[in-house]
Structures are given as C-alpha cells and as structure tokens.
CSV table of C-alpha atoms and ligand atoms in Angstrom, one decimal:
chain,number,residue,atom,x,y,z
O,303,UNK,CA,0.1,0.1,0.0
O,304,UNK,CA,1.0,3.6,-0.6
O,305,UNK,CA,1.5,6.0,1.8
O,306,UNK,CA,-1.8,8.2,2.6
O,307,UNK,CA,-0.3,10.7,5.2
O,308,UNK,CA,2.0,13.3,3.9
O,309,UNK,CA,3.8,14.6,7.2
O,310,UNK,CA,6.4,16.9,5.6
O,311,UNK,CA,3.7,19.7,4.8
O,312,UNK,CA,2.0,22.2,7.3
O,313,UNK,CA,-0.3,19.6,8.3
O,314,UNK,CA,-3.8,21.1,8.9
O,315,UNK,CA,-7.4,20.2,10.6
O,316,UNK,CA,-8.7,19.7,6.6
O,317,UNK,CA,-5.8,17.6,5.7
O,318,UNK,CA,-6.5,15.5,8.9
O,319,UNK,CA,-10.0,14.7,8.0
O,320,UNK,CA,-9.3,14.0,4.6
O,321,UNK,CA,-6.8,11.6,5.6
O,322,UNK,CA,-8.9,9.8,8.1
O,323,UNK,CA,-11.4,9.1,5.7
O,324,UNK,CA,-9.1,7.9,3.3
O,325,UNK,CA,-7.6,5.2,5.8
O,326,UNK,CA,-10.8,4.1,6.8
O,327,UNK,CA,-11.6,3.3,3.1
O,328,UNK,CA,-8.3,1.6,2.6
O,329,UNK,CA,-8.3,-0.2,5.8
O,330,UNK,CA,-12.1,-0.5,6.7
O,331,UNK,CA,-12.1,-2.4,9.7
O,332,UNK,CA,-8.6,-2.0,11.0
O,333,UNK,CA,-8.7,2.0,11.3
O,334,UNK,CA,-11.6,3.4,12.3
O,335,UNK,CA,-12.7,6.6,13.8
O,336,UNK,CA,-15.5,8.5,15.7
O,337,UNK,CA,-16.4,12.4,17.0
O,338,UNK,CA,-15.9,12.2,20.4
O,339,UNK,CA,-16.7,15.8,21.1
O,340,UNK,CA,-16.3,19.1,19.5
O,341,UNK,CA,-14.3,22.5,19.9
O,342,UNK,CA,-15.1,25.8,21.0
O,343,UNK,CA,-15.6,26.8,17.3
O,344,UNK,CA,-17.5,23.4,16.8
O,345,UNK,CA,-14.8,21.4,15.1
O,346,UNK,CA,-14.7,18.0,15.3
O,347,UNK,CA,-12.3,16.4,17.9
O,348,UNK,CA,-11.7,12.7,16.4
O,349,UNK,CA,-10.5,9.5,18.0
O,350,UNK,CA,-8.9,6.9,15.7
O,351,UNK,CA,-8.9,3.1,16.7
O,352,UNK,CA,-6.3,0.9,15.5
O,353,UNK,CA,-6.0,-2.6,15.9
O,354,UNK,CA,-8.4,-5.4,17.0
O,355,UNK,CA,-7.2,-6.3,20.7
O,356,UNK,CA,-8.5,-6.3,24.1
O,357,UNK,CA,-5.6,-4.3,25.6
O,358,UNK,CA,-5.7,-0.9,25.1
O,359,UNK,CA,-3.6,2.3,25.2
O,360,UNK,CA,-3.7,5.8,24.2
O,361,UNK,CA,-1.6,8.5,22.3
O,362,UNK,CA,-2.9,11.9,21.9
O,363,UNK,CA,-1.2,15.1,20.6
O,364,UNK,CA,-1.8,19.0,19.8
O,365,UNK,CA,-3.1,20.1,23.2
O,366,UNK,CA,-0.8,23.0,22.4
O,367,UNK,CA,-1.7,24.8,19.4
O,368,UNK,CA,1.8,25.4,17.9
O,369,UNK,CA,2.6,21.8,18.8
O,370,UNK,CA,0.7,20.6,15.8
O,371,UNK,CA,3.7,18.6,14.6
O,372,UNK,CA,2.9,15.9,17.2
O,373,UNK,CA,-0.6,15.4,15.1
O,374,UNK,CA,1.5,14.9,12.1
O,375,UNK,CA,3.6,12.1,13.8
O,376,UNK,CA,0.4,10.5,15.3
O,377,UNK,CA,-1.2,10.2,11.9
O,378,UNK,CA,2.1,9.2,10.3
O,379,UNK,CA,2.1,6.7,12.9
O,380,UNK,CA,-1.3,5.3,12.1
O,381,UNK,CA,-0.8,4.8,8.3
O,382,UNK,CA,2.9,3.1,8.7
O,383,UNK,CA,1.8,0.6,11.1
O,384,UNK,CA,-1.6,0.0,8.7
O,385,UNK,CA,0.6,-0.9,6.2
O,386,UNK,CA,2.8,-3.0,8.0
O,387,UNK,CA,-0.5,-4.7,9.1
O,388,UNK,CA,-1.6,-5.2,5.6
O,389,UNK,CA,1.9,-6.6,4.3
O,390,UNK,CA,2.4,-8.7,7.3
O,391,UNK,CA,5.7,-6.8,8.0
O,392,UNK,CA,7.5,-6.3,11.2
O,393,UNK,CA,8.9,-3.2,12.2
O,394,UNK,CA,12.1,-3.0,14.5
O,395,UNK,CA,11.5,-6.3,15.5
O,396,UNK,CA,7.6,-5.7,16.2
O,397,UNK,CA,5.5,-8.3,14.5
O,398,UNK,CA,2.8,-5.8,13.7
O,399,UNK,CA,-0.1,-7.9,12.8
O,400,UNK,CA,0.4,-10.1,15.8
O,401,UNK,CA,0.6,-7.2,18.1
O,402,UNK,CA,-2.5,-5.5,16.5
O,403,UNK,CA,-4.3,-8.1,16.9
O,404,UNK,CA,-3.9,-8.2,20.8
O,405,UNK,CA,-3.6,-4.7,21.3
O,406,UNK,CA,-5.4,-1.6,20.0
O,407,UNK,CA,-3.9,1.9,20.1
O,408,UNK,CA,-6.5,5.0,20.1
O,409,UNK,CA,-5.4,8.1,19.2
O,410,UNK,CA,-6.8,11.7,19.6
O,411,UNK,CA,-4.3,13.3,17.0
O,412,UNK,CA,-5.4,16.7,17.4
O,413,UNK,CA,-6.8,17.9,20.9
O,414,UNK,CA,-7.0,21.5,20.1
O,415,UNK,CA,-8.4,21.9,16.3
O,416,UNK,CA,-9.0,25.4,16.7
O,417,UNK,CA,-5.9,26.5,18.0
O,418,UNK,CA,-3.8,24.4,15.6
O,419,UNK,CA,-5.8,26.1,12.6
O,420,UNK,CA,-5.5,29.5,14.3
O,421,UNK,CA,-1.3,29.1,14.2
O,422,UNK,CA,-1.3,27.8,10.8
O,423,UNK,CA,-4.1,29.9,8.9
O,424,UNK,CA,-4.5,33.0,10.9
O,425,UNK,CA,-7.2,34.7,12.7
O,426,UNK,CA,-9.9,34.5,10.1
O,427,UNK,CA,-9.9,30.7,10.7
O,428,UNK,CA,-11.6,31.6,14.0
O,429,UNK,CA,-15.2,32.0,14.4
O,430,UNK,CA,-14.6,35.4,16.4
O,431,UNK,CA,-11.4,37.2,15.3
O,432,UNK,CA,-12.1,40.1,17.2
O,433,UNK,CA,-12.2,38.4,20.4
O,434,UNK,CA,-8.8,36.5,19.6
O,435,UNK,CA,-6.8,39.4,18.6
O,436,UNK,CA,-8.0,41.3,21.8
O,437,UNK,CA,-6.5,38.2,23.9
O,438,UNK,CA,-3.4,38.1,21.7
O,439,UNK,CA,-2.7,41.8,21.8
O,440,UNK,CA,-2.0,41.6,18.0
O,441,UNK,CA,-1.7,39.6,14.9
O,442,UNK,CA,1.2,37.4,15.1
O,443,UNK,CA,-0.3,33.8,16.2
O,444,UNK,CA,2.5,31.8,15.5
O,445,UNK,CA,3.4,31.3,19.5
O,446,UNK,CA,-0.1,30.7,20.2
O,447,UNK,CA,-0.6,27.5,22.3
O,448,UNK,CA,-3.8,27.8,23.7
O,449,UNK,CA,-7.4,26.9,22.9
O,450,UNK,CA,-9.4,29.5,20.9
O,451,UNK,CA,-10.7,31.3,24.1
O,452,UNK,CA,-7.3,31.5,25.7
O,453,UNK,CA,-7.1,28.6,27.9
O,454,UNK,CA,-4.2,26.6,28.2
O,455,UNK,CA,-5.7,23.0,27.5
O,456,UNK,CA,-2.5,21.3,29.2
O,457,UNK,CA,-3.6,23.1,32.5
O,458,UNK,CA,-7.2,21.9,32.8
O,459,UNK,CA,-6.9,18.6,34.3
O,460,UNK,CA,-8.2,18.0,37.7
O,461,UNK,CA,-4.4,16.9,39.3
O,462,UNK,CA,-3.4,19.7,41.7
O,463,UNK,CA,-5.2,22.3,39.8
O,464,UNK,CA,-5.4,24.8,42.6
O,465,UNK,CA,-1.5,25.1,42.9
O,466,UNK,CA,-0.6,25.3,39.2
O,467,UNK,CA,2.6,27.3,39.1
O,468,UNK,CA,2.9,30.7,37.1
O,469,UNK,CA,-0.9,30.8,36.1
O,470,UNK,CA,-1.7,33.8,34.1
O,471,UNK,CA,-5.2,35.3,35.6
O,472,UNK,CA,-7.2,36.1,32.1
O,473,UNK,CA,-7.4,34.5,28.9
O,474,UNK,CA,-3.9,34.4,27.0
O,475,UNK,CA,-1.8,32.8,24.3
O,476,UNK,CA,-0.3,30.2,26.7
O,477,UNK,CA,-0.3,29.7,30.7
O,478,UNK,CA,-3.8,30.6,31.6
O,479,UNK,CA,-5.4,27.4,33.4
O,480,UNK,CA,-8.9,28.5,32.8
O,481,UNK,CA,-11.9,29.3,35.6
O,482,UNK,CA,-12.4,25.9,36.5
O,483,UNK,CA,-10.8,22.5,35.9
O,484,UNK,CA,-12.2,20.9,32.7
O,485,UNK,CA,-14.1,24.1,31.8
O,486,UNK,CA,-13.2,23.8,28.1
O,487,UNK,CA,-15.0,21.3,25.9
O,488,UNK,CA,-11.5,20.1,24.4
O,489,UNK,CA,-10.1,19.1,27.8
O,490,UNK,CA,-13.6,17.7,28.9
O,491,UNK,CA,-13.7,15.5,25.9
O,492,UNK,CA,-10.3,13.9,26.4
O,493,UNK,CA,-11.2,13.5,29.7
O,494,UNK,CA,-14.6,11.6,29.4
O,495,UNK,CA,-13.1,9.9,26.7
O,496,UNK,CA,-10.0,8.4,28.9
O,497,UNK,CA,-12.6,7.6,31.7
O,498,UNK,CA,-14.8,5.6,29.1
O,499,UNK,CA,-12.0,3.3,28.3
O,500,UNK,CA,-9.8,0.9,30.0
O,501,UNK,CA,-6.1,2.5,29.0
O,502,UNK,CA,-3.2,0.6,30.0
O,503,UNK,CA,-1.1,3.6,29.7
O,504,UNK,CA,-1.1,7.0,27.8
O,505,UNK,CA,1.0,9.4,26.0
O,506,UNK,CA,0.4,13.0,25.4
O,507,UNK,CA,2.9,14.3,22.9
O,508,UNK,CA,4.2,17.7,23.1
O,509,UNK,CA,7.2,19.6,21.8
O,510,UNK,CA,9.7,20.4,22.4
O,511,UNK,CA,12.9,19.5,24.0
O,512,UNK,CA,13.8,16.3,23.6
O,513,UNK,CA,12.6,14.8,27.0
O,514,UNK,CA,10.0,12.9,28.6
O,515,UNK,CA,7.9,13.5,31.6
O,516,UNK,CA,6.7,10.3,33.5
O,517,UNK,CA,6.6,10.5,37.1
O,518,UNK,CA,4.5,13.0,38.5
O,519,UNK,CA,3.9,12.4,42.1
O,520,UNK,CA,4.0,8.4,41.4
O,521,UNK,CA,5.3,6.0,44.1
O,522,UNK,CA,5.8,2.5,44.9
O,523,UNK,CA,4.9,-0.2,41.9
O,524,UNK,CA,3.4,2.6,39.7
O,525,UNK,CA,6.8,4.1,40.0
O,526,UNK,CA,8.6,1.1,39.4
O,527,UNK,CA,6.6,0.2,36.5
O,528,UNK,CA,6.7,3.6,35.0
O,529,UNK,CA,10.5,3.9,35.4
O,530,UNK,CA,11.0,0.6,33.6
O,531,UNK,CA,8.9,1.9,30.5
O,532,UNK,CA,10.1,5.2,30.6
O,533,UNK,CA,13.6,3.9,30.2
O,534,UNK,CA,12.9,1.8,27.0
O,535,UNK,CA,11.0,5.1,25.7
O,536,UNK,CA,14.4,6.8,26.3
O,537,UNK,CA,16.8,4.4,24.9
O,538,UNK,CA,14.5,4.5,21.6
O,539,UNK,CA,14.2,8.1,21.4
O,540,UNK,CA,17.4,9.2,23.1
O,541,UNK,CA,15.2,11.9,25.0
O,542,UNK,CA,16.2,12.5,28.8
O,543,UNK,CA,14.3,11.7,31.5
O,544,UNK,CA,13.1,14.5,33.4
O,545,UNK,CA,13.0,14.3,37.4
O,546,UNK,CA,10.4,16.9,38.2
O,547,UNK,CA,11.9,17.6,42.1
O,548,UNK,CA,9.1,17.2,44.9
O,549,UNK,CA,6.6,20.0,43.6
O,550,UNK,CA,5.9,19.7,40.2
O,551,UNK,CA,3.5,22.1,38.9
O,552,UNK,CA,0.1,19.9,38.0
O,553,UNK,CA,-3.1,20.5,35.7
O,554,UNK,CA,-1.6,18.6,32.4
O,555,UNK,CA,-3.3,15.5,30.9
O,556,UNK,CA,-0.6,12.8,32.1
O,557,UNK,CA,-0.3,14.2,35.8
O,558,UNK,CA,-3.9,13.6,36.2
O,559,UNK,CA,-3.9,10.1,34.5
O,560,UNK,CA,-0.8,9.0,36.7
O,561,UNK,CA,-2.5,10.3,40.0
O,562,UNK,CA,-6.1,9.3,39.3
O,563,UNK,CA,-5.9,6.2,37.1
O,564,UNK,CA,-2.7,5.2,38.9
O,565,UNK,CA,-1.6,3.7,35.6
O,566,UNK,CA,1.8,5.1,33.7
O,567,UNK,CA,1.6,8.2,31.5
O,568,UNK,CA,4.5,10.0,29.5
O,569,UNK,CA,4.5,13.2,28.1
O,570,UNK,CA,7.4,13.2,25.4
O,571,UNK,CA,8.8,16.4,24.1
O,572,UNK,CA,9.5,15.5,20.4
O,573,UNK,CA,12.5,17.8,18.5
O,574,UNK,CA,15.4,20.1,20.2
O,575,UNK,CA,14.4,23.7,21.5
O,576,UNK,CA,13.3,26.0,19.1
O,577,UNK,CA,11.7,28.8,21.1
O,578,UNK,CA,8.2,29.8,21.1
O,579,UNK,CA,7.1,28.8,17.4
O,580,UNK,CA,6.0,25.8,15.8
O,581,UNK,CA,8.8,22.8,15.2
O,582,UNK,CA,10.1,23.3,11.8
O,583,UNK,CA,9.5,20.6,9.2
O,584,UNK,CA,13.0,20.4,8.5
O,585,UNK,CA,13.4,18.5,12.1
O,586,UNK,CA,10.9,15.7,11.0
O,587,UNK,CA,12.8,13.0,9.7
O,588,UNK,CA,14.6,12.6,12.9
O,589,UNK,CA,11.7,13.0,15.3
O,590,UNK,CA,10.1,10.2,12.9
O,591,UNK,CA,13.2,8.2,13.3
O,592,UNK,CA,13.0,8.7,17.2
O,593,UNK,CA,9.5,7.8,17.6
O,594,UNK,CA,7.9,5.6,14.7
O,595,UNK,CA,8.2,2.3,16.9
O,596,UNK,CA,7.1,4.1,20.0
O,597,UNK,CA,3.5,3.0,19.5
O,598,UNK,CA,4.4,-0.5,18.9
O,599,UNK,CA,6.8,-0.7,22.2
O,600,UNK,CA,4.0,0.8,24.4
O,601,UNK,CA,1.5,-1.9,23.0
O,602,UNK,CA,3.9,-4.5,23.5
O,603,UNK,CA,4.7,-3.3,27.1
O,604,UNK,CA,0.8,-3.0,27.9
O,605,UNK,CA,0.1,-6.5,26.6
O,606,UNK,CA,2.7,-8.2,28.0
O,607,UNK,CA,3.0,-6.7,31.3
O,608,UNK,CA,0.4,-4.4,32.3
E,1382,ZN,ZN1,3.4,21.4,24.8
C-alpha cells in the first residue's frame, strides 16, 4: 500500500479529516474513527482506533496549538502501522499483525483543532476573530498554545489544579489554566473519553525539548513500572527523562492520568528546543526516526506486562 499521510507539509485540520476518511476506506476494519466531541468553534475532535486487541493504550497530540507537528507524527504512525499490518511486515522487530490483534492503539491526533488552525491559517480561521486578537494583543499567532478562547488545555485537568504555578489570571495565548478544571470542551472531551476506556497507559505528545515527563508524584509499584517503561522509551528516542522534583506544577493530562488512574503516562517532548514557535518541518525526519516504533513498543509493554 502507498502512504496516505504526508507529514512533511503544514498539516492542517482539513488535511487530517481527509486522511482519516482515506485511511478508513483503505483499511476499513483496521482503522476506524469517531467524533468524540466538539471544540469551542465547533470543529470535530476525532478519536482513531487502530487494531483489534483487548489491551488498549492511548496516544494524543496537539493539546498545544503551535505543537501541531505532534499531529503529523501520530497520523504518520497510524498510516505506517496499517501498511505493515496489511503487508504482514514487522517494524523494528515488532510483528505488527500479531501485536495489533492483541492490542488496540487509540489516538486523538488533534486535541485542539481551533488553536492549530489559528497558528497555521491565521485569525480568519476563528469564529470570533476580534476576541482572539484582543486576547493576543496583536496579529502574530505563531506562538499561540491555548485553545481559541485563551485557555491552556494542558493546565485544565484535575491534578493539583488549585496549585498550578505561573498561572496567568486571564485568557492568554498560553499559561492560563481557565476558570475551573475542565471548563473547556476540548479537555473535557479527552477526560471523558479516557474515563470511558480501560487504557493501560497513555501518552500526550508535546514539543519541544527532547525529553520525557513520566513520574508526576508516582510512588511504589507505579513508580517502578513507569520507570521501567520510561527507560525503554528514552533508549528508543534518546530523549532525557525529566525529574520534576518534589513540587511539580500540575494540571497536565498525564499528571491527571498518573495520579487518578494510577497507571503509567508519558509526556514526550519531540524536537530539540526551537523557542516559542512551531517545530520547523526540517526537524521531522529525526522526530520520525526517534518515534516511529514508540506506539508498537508501548502496545507490547501494555499487552505483556500491564
Ligand atoms: Zn506542549
């Protein structure tokens, strides 16, 4: 099969929707998708199911608008793993067909479609451009991380939300945690979707810094299990494991997953530091090389050991 997803372009919401339809046409049982919620501006939030197995894991991307290359990465994974499944090929020693008959990988490739569209296409992609310009204090949206009404979606989850550090007290392009936890439809959608499943582990892809957050306040057996998988993750990607110290700031998706569901969760930061802007496309080849086996590695760990 030929590739469907081209990750080496500015990968828009529209393109993602087209590619999801095509993937489902070409791999009708293997790849299916659902609308699990709506953004503030009424775009669809999609969940994609890849595989047939009982063991479920979950990978999501683009909580943060300018970090849309994480969507390209996840869509590329779906395409690449599907091709290998159909051709009965293995990838890096993982027998894809056997694995995806035992495990299912769920994806929400773009948590924040309004924010991604704002960064890529500008303010006319928004339903209420004037409000967005007022929040941003101007017309350059390349640094924007929040959802379309200025709430940082990775500061929305109920994990020590009251004590989040460096909160901006009002809607902003980044760092505002919102009026209450899960006040935003995008974070609420991912939260509810997670509770409706039995994910053995989860990953929230971000950029940048080539590091992995993995141990938010975890202890005992969870700490041991998380550490073991984090070390494999780090070896595969060559990303550094982050020690958050005794008082990490909460509110993130994986902070919540670890503390509430008490199962492993990882926040990898793809790409070297690039400053407050989207990761340039020229970094993609290395990001792909580092991460192309990650979904298979995690599904294997979940199936065999969790
Ligand atoms: Zn981020």
